[in-house]
C-alpha cells in the first residue's frame, strides 16, 4: 500500500494540490510510453512569458542506458531511493529567446510552472514525481550535449508510490514525517481584502 501525505489545509484547497507530494518509495512498475508522453504533453500546456515555452525535456525509462547514466549524475543522497524509480525526466530551460542571444528572465519560472503541470497530470494517473536539484549539472550538460543556452533545472523521478517500509533510513522516516508549511501569516506580506 502506498503511503499518502495529504496536506492538512486551513482553507478548502483543491484535492489535486493537497494530494501531491514527493515520495521516495517507488514500486518500480514501468510507466508506459503513452503515459509518459501524456505527462510530458501536460507540461507544455503551462503558461509562459510571451508564450515562449522555454521548457525542454529529456525522458529516460528504467532499463535504458540513459536512465543509468542519469542515475550516475545524482547526488549521493538521491541514489538509494532512486533505484526503484520508473523513469527520469530531465527538465531543461532555454535561457534565451528565439534569437539565441536575448536572455529570457522568465525561463526558470516558466519551467517550474510546467513541471508542476507535469506533476499534477502524473498524479491524476496515480504516478508520483520527486523533483531533484541534487545532481551534477556539468555531467548532465555533457551527457546530453546541451547548447550553451540550455541549462538543466531539475531531474524528475517518476514512479508509482509504494510502502514507506521498503525504504532504508533516513528515507523511511522522511517518508512518514507529515508535510509542513509556513503559515499564511508568515508568507503573505500584505493583503487588501474587500469587505465581503
Ligand atoms: C528545485 C527542487 C529541488 C529539489 N531537490 C531535491 C533533491 O535533490 N532531493 C530530494 O530528496 N528532494 C528534492 N526536492 C523535493 C523537496 O524537498 C520537496 O518538494 C519539499 O520537501 C516539499 O515536499 P513535498 O513536495 O512532498 O510537498 C526538490 C524540490 C525542488 C522543487
PDB file of C-alpha atoms and ligand atoms in Angstrom:
ATOM      1  CA  UNK A   1       0.000   0.000   0.000  1.00  0.00           C
ATOM      2  CA  UNK A   2       1.352   3.396  -0.956  1.00  0.00           C
ATOM      3  CA  UNK A   3       1.714   5.979   1.743  1.00  0.00           C
ATOM      4  CA  UNK A   4      -0.433   9.113   1.413  1.00  0.00           C
ATOM      5  CA  UNK A   5       0.593  12.507   2.731  1.00  0.00           C
ATOM      6  CA  UNK A   6      -2.437  14.665   2.106  1.00  0.00           C
ATOM      7  CA  UNK A   7      -1.859  18.264   3.136  1.00  0.00           C
ATOM      8  CA  UNK A   8      -3.826  19.440   6.171  1.00  0.00           C
ATOM      9  CA  UNK A   9      -5.017  22.793   4.951  1.00  0.00           C
ATOM     10  CA  UNK A  10      -6.829  25.592   6.742  1.00  0.00           C
ATOM     11  CA  UNK A  11      -8.826  26.607   3.652  1.00  0.00           C
ATOM     12  CA  UNK A  12     -10.543  24.223   1.171  1.00  0.00           C
ATOM     13  CA  UNK A  13      -7.612  23.749  -1.224  1.00  0.00           C
ATOM     14  CA  UNK A  14      -8.260  21.505  -4.256  1.00  0.00           C
ATOM     15  CA  UNK A  15      -7.689  17.782  -3.667  1.00  0.00           C
ATOM     16  CA  UNK A  16      -5.223  17.562  -6.571  1.00  0.00           C
ATOM     17  CA  UNK A  17      -2.992  20.047  -4.748  1.00  0.00           C
ATOM     18  CA  UNK A  18      -3.484  18.559  -1.289  1.00  0.00           C
ATOM     19  CA  UNK A  19      -2.639  15.066  -2.508  1.00  0.00           C
ATOM     20  CA  UNK A  20       0.529  15.965  -4.407  1.00  0.00           C
ATOM     21  CA  UNK A  21       3.661  15.135  -2.538  1.00  0.00           C
ATOM     22  CA  UNK A  22       7.185  13.930  -3.242  1.00  0.00           C
ATOM     23  CA  UNK A  23       7.572  10.280  -2.260  1.00  0.00           C
ATOM     24  CA  UNK A  24      10.810   8.327  -2.319  1.00  0.00           C
ATOM     25  CA  UNK A  25       9.334   4.845  -2.210  1.00  0.00           C
ATOM     26  CA  UNK A  26       8.521   3.727  -5.739  1.00  0.00           C
ATOM     27  CA  UNK A  27       7.254   0.293  -6.807  1.00  0.00           C
ATOM     28  CA  UNK A  28       9.423   0.012  -9.918  1.00  0.00           C
ATOM     29  CA  UNK A  29       6.356  -0.688 -12.077  1.00  0.00           C
ATOM     30  CA  UNK A  30       7.104   0.624 -15.594  1.00  0.00           C
ATOM     31  CA  UNK A  31       5.417   3.732 -16.952  1.00  0.00           C
ATOM     32  CA  UNK A  32       4.166   3.110 -20.492  1.00  0.00           C
ATOM     33  CA  UNK A  33       5.339   5.260 -23.404  1.00  0.00           C
ATOM     34  CA  UNK A  34       1.826   6.671 -23.834  1.00  0.00           C
ATOM     35  CA  UNK A  35       1.583   7.591 -20.159  1.00  0.00           C
ATOM     36  CA  UNK A  36       4.996   9.251 -20.262  1.00  0.00           C
ATOM     37  CA  UNK A  37       4.022  11.224 -23.354  1.00  0.00           C
ATOM     38  CA  UNK A  38       0.720  12.260 -21.750  1.00  0.00           C
ATOM     39  CA  UNK A  39       2.630  13.566 -18.741  1.00  0.00           C
ATOM     40  CA  UNK A  40       5.092  15.457 -20.947  1.00  0.00           C
ATOM     41  CA  UNK A  41       2.359  16.968 -23.083  1.00  0.00           C
ATOM     42  CA  UNK A  42       0.593  18.227 -19.974  1.00  0.00           C
ATOM     43  CA  UNK A  43       3.715  20.211 -19.115  1.00  0.00           C
ATOM     44  CA  UNK A  44       3.580  22.005 -22.453  1.00  0.00           C
ATOM     45  CA  UNK A  45       0.167  23.456 -21.606  1.00  0.00           C
ATOM     46  CA  UNK A  46       1.617  25.681 -18.930  1.00  0.00           C
ATOM     47  CA  UNK A  47       1.664  29.441 -19.243  1.00  0.00           C
ATOM     48  CA  UNK A  48       4.924  31.163 -20.182  1.00  0.00           C
ATOM     49  CA  UNK A  49       6.122  34.691 -20.818  1.00  0.00           C
ATOM     50  CA  UNK A  50       5.054  35.708 -24.354  1.00  0.00           C
ATOM     51  CA  UNK A  51       4.259  32.008 -24.876  1.00  0.00           C
ATOM     52  CA  UNK A  52       7.973  31.342 -25.372  1.00  0.00           C
ATOM     53  CA  UNK A  53       7.654  27.824 -23.877  1.00  0.00           C
ATOM     54  CA  UNK A  54      11.251  27.652 -22.641  1.00  0.00           C
ATOM     55  CA  UNK A  55      10.866  24.130 -21.224  1.00  0.00           C
ATOM     56  CA  UNK A  56      12.774  21.266 -22.819  1.00  0.00           C
ATOM     57  CA  UNK A  57      12.641  17.666 -21.604  1.00  0.00           C
ATOM     58  CA  UNK A  58      14.695  14.517 -21.882  1.00  0.00           C
ATOM     59  CA  UNK A  59      12.978  11.342 -20.713  1.00  0.00           C
ATOM     60  CA  UNK A  60      14.578   8.001 -19.894  1.00  0.00           C
ATOM     61  CA  UNK A  61      12.747   4.888 -18.787  1.00  0.00           C
ATOM     62  CA  UNK A  62      14.274   2.436 -16.329  1.00  0.00           C
ATOM     63  CA  UNK A  63      16.226  -0.273 -18.095  1.00  0.00           C
ATOM     64  CA  UNK A  64      17.763   2.056 -20.676  1.00  0.00           C
ATOM     65  CA  UNK A  65      21.431   3.131 -20.766  1.00  0.00           C
ATOM     66  CA  UNK A  66      20.369   6.783 -20.449  1.00  0.00           C
ATOM     67  CA  UNK A  67      18.490   6.057 -17.219  1.00  0.00           C
ATOM     68  CA  UNK A  68      21.656   4.529 -15.758  1.00  0.00           C
ATOM     69  CA  UNK A  69      23.789   7.442 -16.971  1.00  0.00           C
ATOM     70  CA  UNK A  70      21.421   9.942 -15.373  1.00  0.00           C
ATOM     71  CA  UNK A  71      21.342   7.894 -12.170  1.00  0.00           C
ATOM     72  CA  UNK A  72      25.139   8.245 -12.022  1.00  0.00           C
ATOM     73  CA  UNK A  73      24.832  12.051 -12.021  1.00  0.00           C
ATOM     74  CA  UNK A  74      22.628  12.061  -8.881  1.00  0.00           C
ATOM     75  CA  UNK A  75      23.917  13.312  -5.547  1.00  0.00           C
ATOM     76  CA  UNK A  76      24.757  10.533  -3.085  1.00  0.00           C
ATOM     77  CA  UNK A  77      21.659  11.276  -1.007  1.00  0.00           C
ATOM     78  CA  UNK A  78      19.408  10.805  -4.012  1.00  0.00           C
ATOM     79  CA  UNK A  79      20.815   7.498  -5.199  1.00  0.00           C
ATOM     80  CA  UNK A  80      19.480   4.943  -2.683  1.00  0.00           C
ATOM     81  CA  UNK A  81      15.798   5.692  -3.204  1.00  0.00           C
ATOM     82  CA  UNK A  82      16.021   6.227  -6.971  1.00  0.00           C
ATOM     83  CA  UNK A  83      16.891   2.610  -7.683  1.00  0.00           C
ATOM     84  CA  UNK A  84      13.143   1.945  -7.833  1.00  0.00           C
ATOM     85  CA  UNK A  85      12.154   4.984  -9.916  1.00  0.00           C
ATOM     86  CA  UNK A  86      10.451   4.041 -13.188  1.00  0.00           C
ATOM     87  CA  UNK A  87      11.686   6.964 -15.253  1.00  0.00           C
ATOM     88  CA  UNK A  88      13.734  10.118 -15.085  1.00  0.00           C
ATOM     89  CA  UNK A  89      12.677  13.306 -16.820  1.00  0.00           C
ATOM     90  CA  UNK A  90      15.394  15.905 -17.112  1.00  0.00           C
ATOM     91  CA  UNK A  91      13.838  19.331 -17.042  1.00  0.00           C
ATOM     92  CA  UNK A  92      15.807  21.897 -19.032  1.00  0.00           C
ATOM     93  CA  UNK A  93      15.396  25.625 -19.538  1.00  0.00           C
ATOM     94  CA  UNK A  94      16.167  27.521 -22.737  1.00  0.00           C
ATOM     95  CA  UNK A  95      17.537  30.699 -21.245  1.00  0.00           C
ATOM     96  CA  UNK A  96      17.438  32.856 -24.382  1.00  0.00           C
ATOM     97  CA  UNK A  97      14.663  33.913 -26.724  1.00  0.00           C
ATOM     98  CA  UNK A  98      14.477  32.749 -30.374  1.00  0.00           C
ATOM     99  CA  UNK A  99      17.486  34.859 -31.419  1.00  0.00           C
ATOM    100  CA  UNK A 100      19.637  32.753 -29.120  1.00  0.00           C
ATOM    101  CA  UNK A 101      21.083  35.898 -27.512  1.00  0.00           C
ATOM    102  CA  UNK A 102      18.435  37.913 -25.647  1.00  0.00           C
ATOM    103  CA  UNK A 103      18.136  36.460 -22.121  1.00  0.00           C
ATOM    104  CA  UNK A 104      14.718  35.129 -21.112  1.00  0.00           C
ATOM    105  CA  UNK A 105      14.471  36.205 -17.481  1.00  0.00           C
ATOM    106  CA  UNK A 106      11.290  34.149 -17.068  1.00  0.00           C
ATOM    107  CA  UNK A 107      12.765  30.854 -18.259  1.00  0.00           C
ATOM    108  CA  UNK A 108      13.288  29.229 -14.858  1.00  0.00           C
ATOM    109  CA  UNK A 109       9.904  30.468 -13.630  1.00  0.00           C
ATOM    110  CA  UNK A 110       8.120  29.051 -16.652  1.00  0.00           C
ATOM    111  CA  UNK A 111       9.926  25.715 -16.490  1.00  0.00           C
ATOM    112  CA  UNK A 112       8.946  25.384 -12.826  1.00  0.00           C
ATOM    113  CA  UNK A 113       5.326  26.024 -13.721  1.00  0.00           C
ATOM    114  CA  UNK A 114       5.467  23.408 -16.482  1.00  0.00           C
ATOM    115  CA  UNK A 115       6.999  20.928 -14.053  1.00  0.00           C
ATOM    116  CA  UNK A 116       4.049  21.410 -11.734  1.00  0.00           C
ATOM    117  CA  UNK A 117       1.574  20.668 -14.532  1.00  0.00           C
ATOM    118  CA  UNK A 118       3.651  17.615 -15.407  1.00  0.00           C
ATOM    119  CA  UNK A 119       3.322  16.571 -11.777  1.00  0.00           C
ATOM    120  CA  UNK A 120      -0.405  17.159 -11.495  1.00  0.00           C
ATOM    121  CA  UNK A 121      -1.027  15.212 -14.712  1.00  0.00           C
ATOM    122  CA  UNK A 122       1.131  12.358 -13.419  1.00  0.00           C
ATOM    123  CA  UNK A 123      -0.702  12.361 -10.075  1.00  0.00           C
ATOM    124  CA  UNK A 124      -4.038  12.121 -11.892  1.00  0.00           C
ATOM    125  CA  UNK A 125      -2.711   8.852 -13.362  1.00  0.00           C
ATOM    126  CA  UNK A 126      -1.553   7.620  -9.947  1.00  0.00           C
ATOM    127  CA  UNK A 127       2.068   8.359 -10.882  1.00  0.00           C
ATOM    128  CA  UNK A 128       4.119  10.449  -8.465  1.00  0.00           C
ATOM    129  CA  UNK A 129       7.070  12.747  -9.066  1.00  0.00           C
ATOM    130  CA  UNK A 130      10.034  13.730  -6.954  1.00  0.00           C
ATOM    131  CA  UNK A 131      11.981  16.721  -8.227  1.00  0.00           C
ATOM    132  CA  UNK A 132      15.719  16.791  -7.607  1.00  0.00           C
ATOM    133  CA  UNK A 133      18.220  19.608  -7.713  1.00  0.00           C
ATOM    134  CA  UNK A 134      20.830  17.300  -6.259  1.00  0.00           C
ATOM    135  CA  UNK A 135      22.710  16.161  -9.350  1.00  0.00           C
ATOM    136  CA  UNK A 136      25.864  17.096 -11.237  1.00  0.00           C
ATOM    137  CA  UNK A 137      24.796  19.777 -13.713  1.00  0.00           C
ATOM    138  CA  UNK A 138      28.065  19.765 -15.647  1.00  0.00           C
ATOM    139  CA  UNK A 139      27.842  15.994 -16.098  1.00  0.00           C
ATOM    140  CA  UNK A 140      24.247  16.223 -17.326  1.00  0.00           C
ATOM    141  CA  UNK A 141      25.122  19.057 -19.732  1.00  0.00           C
ATOM    142  CA  UNK A 142      27.965  16.967 -21.162  1.00  0.00           C
ATOM    143  CA  UNK A 143      25.904  13.764 -21.272  1.00  0.00           C
ATOM    144  CA  UNK A 144      23.040  15.447 -23.125  1.00  0.00           C
ATOM    145  CA  UNK A 145      25.358  17.651 -25.215  1.00  0.00           C
ATOM    146  CA  UNK A 146      23.422  20.740 -24.235  1.00  0.00           C
ATOM    147  CA  UNK A 147      23.813  24.013 -26.121  1.00  0.00           C
ATOM    148  CA  UNK A 148      25.189  26.942 -24.101  1.00  0.00           C
ATOM    149  CA  UNK A 149      21.732  28.480 -23.595  1.00  0.00           C
ATOM    150  CA  UNK A 150      20.069  25.254 -22.423  1.00  0.00           C
ATOM    151  CA  UNK A 151      20.534  24.584 -18.708  1.00  0.00           C
ATOM    152  CA  UNK A 152      19.416  21.668 -16.531  1.00  0.00           C
ATOM    153  CA  UNK A 153      16.817  22.730 -13.941  1.00  0.00           C
ATOM    154  CA  UNK A 154      15.841  19.535 -12.116  1.00  0.00           C
ATOM    155  CA  UNK A 155      15.812  15.819 -12.688  1.00  0.00           C
ATOM    156  CA  UNK A 156      12.337  14.458 -12.007  1.00  0.00           C
ATOM    157  CA  UNK A 157      11.986  10.917 -10.707  1.00  0.00           C
ATOM    158  CA  UNK A 158       8.664   9.317 -11.668  1.00  0.00           C
ATOM    159  CA  UNK A 159       7.034   6.172 -10.426  1.00  0.00           C
ATOM    160  CA  UNK A 160       4.106   4.522  -8.697  1.00  0.00           C
ATOM    161  CA  UNK A 161       4.256   5.171  -4.966  1.00  0.00           C
ATOM    162  CA  UNK A 162       4.940   2.240  -2.670  1.00  0.00           C
ATOM    163  CA  UNK A 163       5.175   1.478   1.057  1.00  0.00           C
ATOM    164  CA  UNK A 164       7.422   3.615   3.237  1.00  0.00           C
ATOM    165  CA  UNK A 165       8.639   0.422   4.931  1.00  0.00           C
ATOM    166  CA  UNK A 166      10.541  -0.536   1.790  1.00  0.00           C
ATOM    167  CA  UNK A 167      12.937   2.395   2.244  1.00  0.00           C
ATOM    168  CA  UNK A 168      16.117   2.375   4.251  1.00  0.00           C
ATOM    169  CA  UNK A 169      16.787   5.086   6.822  1.00  0.00           C
ATOM    170  CA  UNK A 170      16.835   8.072   6.860  1.00  0.00           C
ATOM    171  CA  UNK A 171      14.441   7.963   3.909  1.00  0.00           C
ATOM    172  CA  UNK A 172      11.844   5.803   5.663  1.00  0.00           C
ATOM    173  CA  UNK A 173      11.450   8.331   8.466  1.00  0.00           C
ATOM    174  CA  UNK A 174      11.287  11.213   5.967  1.00  0.00           C
ATOM    175  CA  UNK A 175       8.597   9.346   4.048  1.00  0.00           C
ATOM    176  CA  UNK A 176       6.440   9.107   7.167  1.00  0.00           C
ATOM    177  CA  UNK A 177       7.030  12.609   8.545  1.00  0.00           C
ATOM    178  CA  UNK A 178       3.995  14.853   7.982  1.00  0.00           C
ATOM    179  CA  UNK A 179       4.368  17.606   5.396  1.00  0.00           C
ATOM    180  CA  UNK A 180       4.573  21.054   6.907  1.00  0.00           C
ATOM    181  CA  UNK A 181       4.257  24.545   5.517  1.00  0.00           C
ATOM    182  CA  UNK A 182       4.921  28.060   6.768  1.00  0.00           C
ATOM    183  CA  UNK A 183       1.670  29.649   7.933  1.00  0.00           C
ATOM    184  CA  UNK A 184      -0.059  32.107   5.641  1.00  0.00           C
ATOM    185  CA  UNK A 185       0.689  34.830   8.188  1.00  0.00           C
ATOM    186  CA  UNK A 186       4.396  34.341   7.525  1.00  0.00           C
ATOM    187  CA  UNK A 187       4.334  34.351   3.737  1.00  0.00           C
ATOM    188  CA  UNK A 188       1.647  36.949   2.973  1.00  0.00           C
ATOM    189  CA  UNK A 189       3.249  40.327   3.375  1.00  0.00           C
ATOM    190  CA  UNK A 190       0.138  42.338   2.714  1.00  0.00           C
ATOM    191  CA  UNK A 191      -3.462  41.726   1.672  1.00  0.00           C
ATOM    192  CA  UNK A 192      -6.036  44.372   0.871  1.00  0.00           C
ATOM    193  CA  UNK A 193      -9.300  42.500   1.426  1.00  0.00           C
ATOM    194  CA  UNK A 194     -12.565  43.988   0.262  1.00  0.00           C
ATOM    195  CA  UNK A 195     -15.446  43.969   2.785  1.00  0.00           C
ATOM    196  CA  UNK A 196     -17.148  40.764   1.506  1.00  0.00           C
TER     197      UNK A 196
HETATM  198  C1  LIG B   1      14.025  22.647  -7.209  1.00  0.00           C
HETATM  199  C2  LIG B   1      13.837  21.463  -6.288  1.00  0.00           C
HETATM  200  C3  LIG B   1      14.908  20.673  -5.949  1.00  0.00           C
HETATM  201  C4  LIG B   1      14.736  19.571  -5.108  1.00  0.00           C
HETATM  202  N1  LIG B   1      15.804  18.749  -4.878  1.00  0.00           N
HETATM  203  C5  LIG B   1      15.636  17.615  -4.152  1.00  0.00           C
HETATM  204  C6  LIG B   1      16.700  16.672  -4.023  1.00  0.00           C
HETATM  205  O1  LIG B   1      17.782  16.816  -4.613  1.00  0.00           O
HETATM  206  N2  LIG B   1      16.471  15.574  -3.274  1.00  0.00           N
HETATM  207  C7  LIG B   1      15.273  15.351  -2.640  1.00  0.00           C
HETATM  208  O2  LIG B   1      15.158  14.327  -1.969  1.00  0.00           O
HETATM  209  N3  LIG B   1      14.234  16.210  -2.783  1.00  0.00           N
HETATM  210  C8  LIG B   1      14.387  17.326  -3.525  1.00  0.00           C
HETATM  211  N4  LIG B   1      13.321  18.193  -3.715  1.00  0.00           N
HETATM  212  C9  LIG B   1      11.999  17.886  -3.112  1.00  0.00           C
HETATM  213  C10 LIG B   1      11.681  18.822  -1.961  1.00  0.00           C
HETATM  214  O3  LIG B   1      12.499  18.506  -0.852  1.00  0.00           O
HETATM  215  C11 LIG B   1      10.176  18.714  -1.615  1.00  0.00           C
HETATM  216  O4  LIG B   1       9.418  19.159  -2.701  1.00  0.00           O
HETATM  217  C12 LIG B   1       9.836  19.533  -0.381  1.00  0.00           C
HETATM  218  O5  LIG B   1      10.455  18.996   0.767  1.00  0.00           O
HETATM  219  C13 LIG B   1       8.328  19.603  -0.113  1.00  0.00           C
HETATM  220  O6  LIG B   1       7.805  18.304  -0.023  1.00  0.00           O
HETATM  221  P1  LIG B   1       6.528  17.872  -0.886  1.00  0.00           P
HETATM  222  O7  LIG B   1       6.926  18.026  -2.343  1.00  0.00           O
HETATM  223  O8  LIG B   1       6.296  16.427  -0.527  1.00  0.00           O
HETATM  224  O9  LIG B   1       5.401  18.772  -0.532  1.00  0.00           O
HETATM  225  C14 LIG B   1      13.461  19.290  -4.556  1.00  0.00           C
HETATM  226  C15 LIG B   1      12.371  20.098  -4.908  1.00  0.00           C
HETATM  227  C16 LIG B   1      12.542  21.158  -5.771  1.00  0.00           C
HETATM  228  C17 LIG B   1      11.340  21.970  -6.170  1.00  0.00           C
END
